Each structure stands twice: as structure tokens, then as C-alpha cells.
PDB file of C-alpha atoms in Angstrom:
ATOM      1  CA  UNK A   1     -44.119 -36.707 106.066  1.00 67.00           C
ATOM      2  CA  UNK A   2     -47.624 -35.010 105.986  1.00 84.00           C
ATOM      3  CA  UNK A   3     -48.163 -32.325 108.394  1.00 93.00           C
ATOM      4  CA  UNK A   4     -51.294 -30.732 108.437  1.00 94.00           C
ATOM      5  CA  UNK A   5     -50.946 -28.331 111.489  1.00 96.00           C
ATOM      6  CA  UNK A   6     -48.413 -25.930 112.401  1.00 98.00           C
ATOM      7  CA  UNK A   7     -47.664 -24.640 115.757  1.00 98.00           C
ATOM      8  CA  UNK A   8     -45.600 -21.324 116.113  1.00 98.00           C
ATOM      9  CA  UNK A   9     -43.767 -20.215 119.037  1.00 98.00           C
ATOM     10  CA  UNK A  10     -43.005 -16.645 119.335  1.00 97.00           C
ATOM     11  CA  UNK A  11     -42.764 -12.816 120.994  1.00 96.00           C
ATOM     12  CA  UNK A  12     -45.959 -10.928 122.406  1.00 94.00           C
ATOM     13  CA  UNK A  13     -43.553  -7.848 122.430  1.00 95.00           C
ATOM     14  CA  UNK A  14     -44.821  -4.974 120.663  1.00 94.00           C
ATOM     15  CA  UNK A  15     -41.484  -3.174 121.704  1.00 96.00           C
ATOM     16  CA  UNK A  16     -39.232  -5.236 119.062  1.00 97.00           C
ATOM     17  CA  UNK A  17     -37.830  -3.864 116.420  1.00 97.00           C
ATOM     18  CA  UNK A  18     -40.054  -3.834 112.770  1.00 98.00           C
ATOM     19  CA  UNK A  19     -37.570  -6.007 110.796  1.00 98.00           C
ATOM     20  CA  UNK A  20     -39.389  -8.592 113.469  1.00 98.00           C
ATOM     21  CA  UNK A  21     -43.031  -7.656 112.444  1.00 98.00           C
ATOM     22  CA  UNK A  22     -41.512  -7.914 108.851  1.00 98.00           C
ATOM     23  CA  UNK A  23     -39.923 -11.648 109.137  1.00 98.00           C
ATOM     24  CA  UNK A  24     -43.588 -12.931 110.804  1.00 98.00           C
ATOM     25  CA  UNK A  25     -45.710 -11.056 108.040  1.00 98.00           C
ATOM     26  CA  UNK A  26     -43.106 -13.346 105.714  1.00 98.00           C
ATOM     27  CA  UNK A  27     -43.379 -16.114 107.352  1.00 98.00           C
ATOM     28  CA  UNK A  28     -47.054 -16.457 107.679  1.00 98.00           C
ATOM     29  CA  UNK A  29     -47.488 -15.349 103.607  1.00 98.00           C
ATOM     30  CA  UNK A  30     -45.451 -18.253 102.945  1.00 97.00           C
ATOM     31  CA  UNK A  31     -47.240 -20.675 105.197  1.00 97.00           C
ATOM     32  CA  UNK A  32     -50.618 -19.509 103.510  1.00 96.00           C
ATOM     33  CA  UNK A  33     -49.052 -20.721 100.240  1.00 95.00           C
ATOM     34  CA  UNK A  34     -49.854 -24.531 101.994  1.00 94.00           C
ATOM     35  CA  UNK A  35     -52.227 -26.530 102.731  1.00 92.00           C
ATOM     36  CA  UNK A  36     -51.417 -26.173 106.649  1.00 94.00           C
ATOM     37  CA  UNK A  37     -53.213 -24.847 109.750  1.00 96.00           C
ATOM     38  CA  UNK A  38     -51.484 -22.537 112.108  1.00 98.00           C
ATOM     39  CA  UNK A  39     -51.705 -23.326 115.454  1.00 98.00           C
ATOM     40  CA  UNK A  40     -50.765 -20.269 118.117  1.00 97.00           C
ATOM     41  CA  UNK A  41     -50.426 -18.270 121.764  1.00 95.00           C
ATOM     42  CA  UNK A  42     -53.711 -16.371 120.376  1.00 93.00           C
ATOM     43  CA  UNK A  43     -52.769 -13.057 121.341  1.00 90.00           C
ATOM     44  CA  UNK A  44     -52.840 -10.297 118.759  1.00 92.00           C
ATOM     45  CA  UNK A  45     -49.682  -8.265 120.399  1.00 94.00           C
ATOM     46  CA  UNK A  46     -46.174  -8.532 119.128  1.00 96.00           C
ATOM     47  CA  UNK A  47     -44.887 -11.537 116.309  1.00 97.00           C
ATOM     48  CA  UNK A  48     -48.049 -13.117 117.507  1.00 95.00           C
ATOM     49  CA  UNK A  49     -50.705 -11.026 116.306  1.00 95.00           C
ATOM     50  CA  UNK A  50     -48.508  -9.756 113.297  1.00 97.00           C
ATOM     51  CA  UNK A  51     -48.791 -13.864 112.479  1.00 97.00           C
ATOM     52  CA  UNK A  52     -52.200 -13.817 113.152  1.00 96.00           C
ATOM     53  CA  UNK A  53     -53.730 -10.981 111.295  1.00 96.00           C
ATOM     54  CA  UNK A  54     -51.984 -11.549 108.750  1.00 97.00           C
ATOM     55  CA  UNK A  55     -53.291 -14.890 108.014  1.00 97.00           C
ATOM     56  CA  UNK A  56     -56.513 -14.340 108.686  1.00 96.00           C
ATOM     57  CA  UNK A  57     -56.289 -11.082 105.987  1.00 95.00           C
ATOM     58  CA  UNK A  58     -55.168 -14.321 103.734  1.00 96.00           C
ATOM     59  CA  UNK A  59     -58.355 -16.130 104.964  1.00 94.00           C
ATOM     60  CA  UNK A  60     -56.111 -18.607 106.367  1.00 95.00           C
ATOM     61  CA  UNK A  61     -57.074 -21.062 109.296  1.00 93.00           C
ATOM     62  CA  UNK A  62     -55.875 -20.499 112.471  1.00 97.00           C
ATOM     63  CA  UNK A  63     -56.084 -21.602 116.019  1.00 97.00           C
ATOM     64  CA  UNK A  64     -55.047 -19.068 118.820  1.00 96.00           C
ATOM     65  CA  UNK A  65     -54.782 -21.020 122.401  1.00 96.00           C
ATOM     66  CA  UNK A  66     -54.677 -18.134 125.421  1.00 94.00           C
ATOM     67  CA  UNK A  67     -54.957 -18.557 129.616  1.00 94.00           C
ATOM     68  CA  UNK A  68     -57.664 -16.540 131.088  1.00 93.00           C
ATOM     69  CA  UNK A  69     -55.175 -14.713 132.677  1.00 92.00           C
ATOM     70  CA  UNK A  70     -53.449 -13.296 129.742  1.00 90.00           C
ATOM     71  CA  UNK A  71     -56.710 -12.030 127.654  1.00 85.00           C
ATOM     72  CA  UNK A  72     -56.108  -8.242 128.604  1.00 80.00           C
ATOM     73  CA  UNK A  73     -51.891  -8.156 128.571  1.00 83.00           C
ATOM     74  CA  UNK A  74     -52.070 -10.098 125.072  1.00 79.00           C
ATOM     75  CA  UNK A  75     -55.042  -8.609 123.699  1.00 79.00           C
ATOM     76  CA  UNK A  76     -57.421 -11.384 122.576  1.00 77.00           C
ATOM     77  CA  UNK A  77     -57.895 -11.405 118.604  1.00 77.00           C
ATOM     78  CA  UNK A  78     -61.010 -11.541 117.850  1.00 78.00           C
ATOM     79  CA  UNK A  79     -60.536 -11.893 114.208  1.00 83.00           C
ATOM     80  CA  UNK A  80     -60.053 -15.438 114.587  1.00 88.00           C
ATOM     81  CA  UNK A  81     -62.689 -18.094 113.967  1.00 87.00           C
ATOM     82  CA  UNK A  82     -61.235 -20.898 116.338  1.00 94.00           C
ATOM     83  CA  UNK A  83     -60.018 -19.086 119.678  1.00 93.00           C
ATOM     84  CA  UNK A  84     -59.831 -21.250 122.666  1.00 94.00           C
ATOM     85  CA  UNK A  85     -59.036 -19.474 125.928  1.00 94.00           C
ATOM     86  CA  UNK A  86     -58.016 -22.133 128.594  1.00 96.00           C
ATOM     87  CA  UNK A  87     -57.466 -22.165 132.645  1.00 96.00           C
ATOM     88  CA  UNK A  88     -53.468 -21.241 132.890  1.00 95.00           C
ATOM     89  CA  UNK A  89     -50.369 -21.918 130.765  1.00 94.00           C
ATOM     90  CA  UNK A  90     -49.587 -25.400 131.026  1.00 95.00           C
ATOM     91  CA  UNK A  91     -53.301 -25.789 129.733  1.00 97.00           C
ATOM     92  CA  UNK A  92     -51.995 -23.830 126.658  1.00 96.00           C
ATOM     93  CA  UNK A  93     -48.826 -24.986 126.139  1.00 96.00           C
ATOM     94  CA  UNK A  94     -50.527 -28.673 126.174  1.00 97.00           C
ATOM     95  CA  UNK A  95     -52.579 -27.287 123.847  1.00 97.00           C
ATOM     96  CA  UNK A  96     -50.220 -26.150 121.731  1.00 98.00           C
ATOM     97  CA  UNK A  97     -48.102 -29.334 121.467  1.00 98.00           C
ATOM     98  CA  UNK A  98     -51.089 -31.473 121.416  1.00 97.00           C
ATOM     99  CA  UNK A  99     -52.439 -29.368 117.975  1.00 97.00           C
ATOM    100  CA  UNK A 100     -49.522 -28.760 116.092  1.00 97.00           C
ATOM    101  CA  UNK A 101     -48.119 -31.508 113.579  1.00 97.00           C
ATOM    102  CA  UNK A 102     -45.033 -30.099 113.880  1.00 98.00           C
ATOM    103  CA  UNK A 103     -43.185 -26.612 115.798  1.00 98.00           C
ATOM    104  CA  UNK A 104     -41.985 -23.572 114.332  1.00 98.00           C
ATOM    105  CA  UNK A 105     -39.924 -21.131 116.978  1.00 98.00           C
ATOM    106  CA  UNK A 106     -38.966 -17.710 115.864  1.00 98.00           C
ATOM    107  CA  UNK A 107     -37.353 -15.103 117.831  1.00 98.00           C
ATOM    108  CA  UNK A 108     -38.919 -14.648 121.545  1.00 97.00           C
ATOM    109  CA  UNK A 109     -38.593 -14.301 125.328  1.00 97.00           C
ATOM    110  CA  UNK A 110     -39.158 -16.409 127.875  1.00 96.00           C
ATOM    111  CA  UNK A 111     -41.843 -17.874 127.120  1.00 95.00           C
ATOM    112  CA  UNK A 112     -40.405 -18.463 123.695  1.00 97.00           C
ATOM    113  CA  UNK A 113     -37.471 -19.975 125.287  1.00 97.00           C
ATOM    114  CA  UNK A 114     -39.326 -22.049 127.508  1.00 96.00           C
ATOM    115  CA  UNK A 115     -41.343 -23.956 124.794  1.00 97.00           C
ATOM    116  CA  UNK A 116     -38.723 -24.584 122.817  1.00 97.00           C
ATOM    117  CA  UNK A 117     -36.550 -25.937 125.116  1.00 96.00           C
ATOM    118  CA  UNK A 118     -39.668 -27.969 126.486  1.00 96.00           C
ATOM    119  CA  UNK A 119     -40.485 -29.739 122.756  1.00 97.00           C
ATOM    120  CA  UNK A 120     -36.181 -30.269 122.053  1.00 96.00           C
ATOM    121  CA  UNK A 121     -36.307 -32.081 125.907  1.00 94.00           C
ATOM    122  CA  UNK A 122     -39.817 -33.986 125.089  1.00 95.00           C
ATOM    123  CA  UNK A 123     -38.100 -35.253 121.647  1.00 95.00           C
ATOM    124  CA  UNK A 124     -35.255 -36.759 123.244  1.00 92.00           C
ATOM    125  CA  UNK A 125     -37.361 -38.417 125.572  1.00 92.00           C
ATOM    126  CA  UNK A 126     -39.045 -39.735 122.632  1.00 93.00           C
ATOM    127  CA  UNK A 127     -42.464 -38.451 123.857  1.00 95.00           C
ATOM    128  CA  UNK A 128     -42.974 -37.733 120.198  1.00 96.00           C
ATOM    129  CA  UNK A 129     -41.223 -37.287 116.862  1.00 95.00           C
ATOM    130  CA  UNK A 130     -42.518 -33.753 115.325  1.00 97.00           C
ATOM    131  CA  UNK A 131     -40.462 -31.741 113.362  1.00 97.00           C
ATOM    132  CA  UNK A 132     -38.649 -29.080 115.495  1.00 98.00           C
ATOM    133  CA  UNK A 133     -37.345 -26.050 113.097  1.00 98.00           C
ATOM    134  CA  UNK A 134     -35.791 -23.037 114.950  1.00 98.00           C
ATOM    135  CA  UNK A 135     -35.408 -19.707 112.764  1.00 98.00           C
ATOM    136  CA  UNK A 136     -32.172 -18.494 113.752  1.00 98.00           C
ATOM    137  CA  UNK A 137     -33.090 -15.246 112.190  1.00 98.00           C
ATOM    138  CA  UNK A 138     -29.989 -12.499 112.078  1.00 98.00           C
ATOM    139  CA  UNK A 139     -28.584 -15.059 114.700  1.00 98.00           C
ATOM    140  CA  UNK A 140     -30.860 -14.352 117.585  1.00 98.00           C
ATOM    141  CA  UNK A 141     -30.943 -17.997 118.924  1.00 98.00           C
ATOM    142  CA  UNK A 142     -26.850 -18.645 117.962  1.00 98.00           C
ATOM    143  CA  UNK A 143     -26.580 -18.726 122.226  1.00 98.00           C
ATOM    144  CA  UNK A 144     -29.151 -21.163 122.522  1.00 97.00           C
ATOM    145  CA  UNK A 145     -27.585 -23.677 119.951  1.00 96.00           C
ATOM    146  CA  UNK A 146     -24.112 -23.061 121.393  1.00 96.00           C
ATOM    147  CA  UNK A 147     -25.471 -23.810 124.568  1.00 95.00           C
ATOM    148  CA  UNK A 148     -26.751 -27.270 123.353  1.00 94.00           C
ATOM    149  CA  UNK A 149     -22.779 -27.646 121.664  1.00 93.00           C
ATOM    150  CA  UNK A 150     -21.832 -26.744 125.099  1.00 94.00           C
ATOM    151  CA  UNK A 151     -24.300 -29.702 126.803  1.00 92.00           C
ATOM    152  CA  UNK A 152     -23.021 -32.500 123.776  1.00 91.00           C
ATOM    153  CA  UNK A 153     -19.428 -31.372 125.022  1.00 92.00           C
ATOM    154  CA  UNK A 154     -19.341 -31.479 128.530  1.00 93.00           C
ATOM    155  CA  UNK A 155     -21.346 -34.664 128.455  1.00 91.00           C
ATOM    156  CA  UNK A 156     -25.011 -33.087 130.368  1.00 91.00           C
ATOM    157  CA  UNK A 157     -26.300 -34.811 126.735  1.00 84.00           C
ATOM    158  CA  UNK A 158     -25.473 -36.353 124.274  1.00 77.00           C
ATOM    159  CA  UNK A 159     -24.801 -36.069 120.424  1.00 72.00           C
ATOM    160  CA  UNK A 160     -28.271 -36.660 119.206  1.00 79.00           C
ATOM    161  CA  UNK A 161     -29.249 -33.815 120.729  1.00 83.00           C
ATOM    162  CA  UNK A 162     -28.601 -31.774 117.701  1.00 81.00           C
ATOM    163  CA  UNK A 163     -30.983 -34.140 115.789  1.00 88.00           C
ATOM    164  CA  UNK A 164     -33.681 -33.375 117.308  1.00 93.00           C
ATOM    165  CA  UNK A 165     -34.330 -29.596 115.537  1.00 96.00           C
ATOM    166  CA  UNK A 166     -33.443 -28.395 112.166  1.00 96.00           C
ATOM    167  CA  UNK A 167     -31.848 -25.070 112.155  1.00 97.00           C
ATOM    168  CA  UNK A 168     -32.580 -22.249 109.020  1.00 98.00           C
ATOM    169  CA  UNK A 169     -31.638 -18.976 108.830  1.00 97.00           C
ATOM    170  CA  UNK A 170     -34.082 -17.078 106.402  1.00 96.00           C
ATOM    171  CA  UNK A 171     -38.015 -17.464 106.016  1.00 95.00           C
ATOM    172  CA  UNK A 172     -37.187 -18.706 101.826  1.00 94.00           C
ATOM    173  CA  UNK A 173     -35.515 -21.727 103.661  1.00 97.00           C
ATOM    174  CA  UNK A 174     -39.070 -22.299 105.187  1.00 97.00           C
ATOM    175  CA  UNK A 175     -40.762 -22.913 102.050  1.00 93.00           C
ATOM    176  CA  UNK A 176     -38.577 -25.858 100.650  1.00 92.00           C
ATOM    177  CA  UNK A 177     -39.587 -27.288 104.218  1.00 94.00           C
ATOM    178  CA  UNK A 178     -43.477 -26.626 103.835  1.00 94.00           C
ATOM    179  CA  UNK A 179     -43.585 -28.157 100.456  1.00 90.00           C
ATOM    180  CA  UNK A 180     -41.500 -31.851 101.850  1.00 88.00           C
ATOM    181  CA  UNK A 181     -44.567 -31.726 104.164  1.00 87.00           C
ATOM    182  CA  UNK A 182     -48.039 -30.566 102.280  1.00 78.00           C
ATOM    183  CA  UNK A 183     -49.136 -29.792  99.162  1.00 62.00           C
ATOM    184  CA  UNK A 184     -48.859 -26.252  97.448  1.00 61.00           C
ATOM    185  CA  UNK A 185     -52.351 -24.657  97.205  1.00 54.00           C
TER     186      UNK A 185
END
């Protein structure tokens, strides 16, 4: 499978702890080890901007989607060559799914929550077949997949429902992804 684009879902939280700001520094110094664009919420606050800057420092290319609304609260990054700021957040989050190749969701909030649980649902439906890969870092999603055991067991879905994502628990696991999908620079 070639994937050429990338789209990470993440915090804007600057009030996380630093092993956080630590796993996205990782994780985007392995992705800029690819061939592979980054596609993102385009705010430079929390796992966001730690993404961000740090691929940009690695003169990697980027795409940062943000509403109007949220230029101020997420602090736009102006480091970034290809910044798009659109009308509300269903603009970005179409945005985001229509740019990205395939997902990558690390730990987050709501919002985090909400597009993950939007691109797992949209598989199913077979509105499209991207790769789905939740970091289950230090377990912080473990109640989210439990909750989709709990949905295959009490029949609100069914068994293919764990198909539709690939679960890993460290960024190393990452790389032997990345280099199925592009080629090493």
C-alpha cells in the first residue's frame, strides 16, 4: 500500500504531562525518516504544535487545517508553509479525512475522541478503506478498545469492528508500519 499523506489526530493541551510532548517529538522524527506528508489540526499548542514544530525544524512538509474560530485558543503556527484556516470544524475535520492517506490518533480529548471514533464508524460503512492505527501509548485508549469489545459482545456491532484499526503500543512499532507504506528517505 502506498501512502503518501498522513493525518494525525491529537491533544491541543499544553497542560499534559511532558512524557506526551516527548512521544509526539518521537513520533514526528520517525515520520520525517519517510517519504510522507503530515496532515494536521494546525494549531501550535499541546501534541499538536510539539508535532508541528518539530517537523518543520526537520524541514518536513506539513499541512495544518484550523476553523476561524480556533486561531487565538490554538495559536496559529505560522512556521508552516501550507496552513489552511477554514469556516468551522466539520470544514476541518473534512479536511482532514479528505488529505490524509491514512490516520494516526495519539492520546487526546474530545476532539481526539471524536475523530477517531468518526474514521472507525466511516470504515465500517465502507466510506473508505485508510489505514486506521491508534497509539495506545502507556494504555491511554485501553477504555476505548474495551468499549468496542464491549459493542462486538453485546451485539451494537459486530466482529469486524476490530478490523477496522490496528492497535500499537510504542512509537518503534510505528516505523515497521511507515516503511510497509513509503519508501525510507
Amino acid at each position: 500500500m502506498k501512502i503518501k499523506s498522513l493525518t494525525i489526530y491529537c491533544s491541543a493541551s499544553q497542560k499534559i504531562d511532558k512524557k506526551f510532548f516527548i512521544l509526539a517529538r518521537e513520533i514526528a522524527e520517525i515520520i520525517s525518516n519517510y517519504k510522507i506528508r503530515v496532515v494536521y489540526g494546525g494549531g501550535n499548542v499541546g501534541l499538536m504544535g510539539e508535532i508541528a514544530n518539530t517537523l518543520v525544524d526537520l524541514n518536513k512538509e506539513i499541512i495544518g487545517i484550523i476553523p476561524k474560530f480556533l486561531v487565538k485558543k490554538e495559536k496559529l503556527n505560522f512556521k508552516i508553509k501550507k496552513l489552511k484556516v477554514v469556516n468551522d470544524m466539520t470544514k476541518r475535520k473534512e479536511q482532514l479525512f479528505k488529505l490524509g492517506d491514512a490516520f494516526l490518533v495519539l492520546p487526546g480529548g474530545t476532539g481526539t475522541l471524536e475523530e477517531v471514533i468518526e474514521v472507525v464508524s466511516w470504515k465500517m460503512l465502507k466510506l473508505h478503506n485508510k489505514p486506521i492505527i491508534i497509539l495506545n501509548f502507556e494504555n491511554y485508549w485501553s477504555p476505548l478498545l474495551k468499549q468496542f469489545e464491549n459493542i462486538i459482545k453485546i451485539k451494537f456491532g459486530n466482529k469486524n469492528l476490530q478490523n477496522q484499526y490496528q492497535v500499537i503500543k510504542k512509537p518503534k512499532e510505528l516505523e515497521k508500519i511507515l516503511k510497509l507504506w513509503t519508501q525510507r528517505l
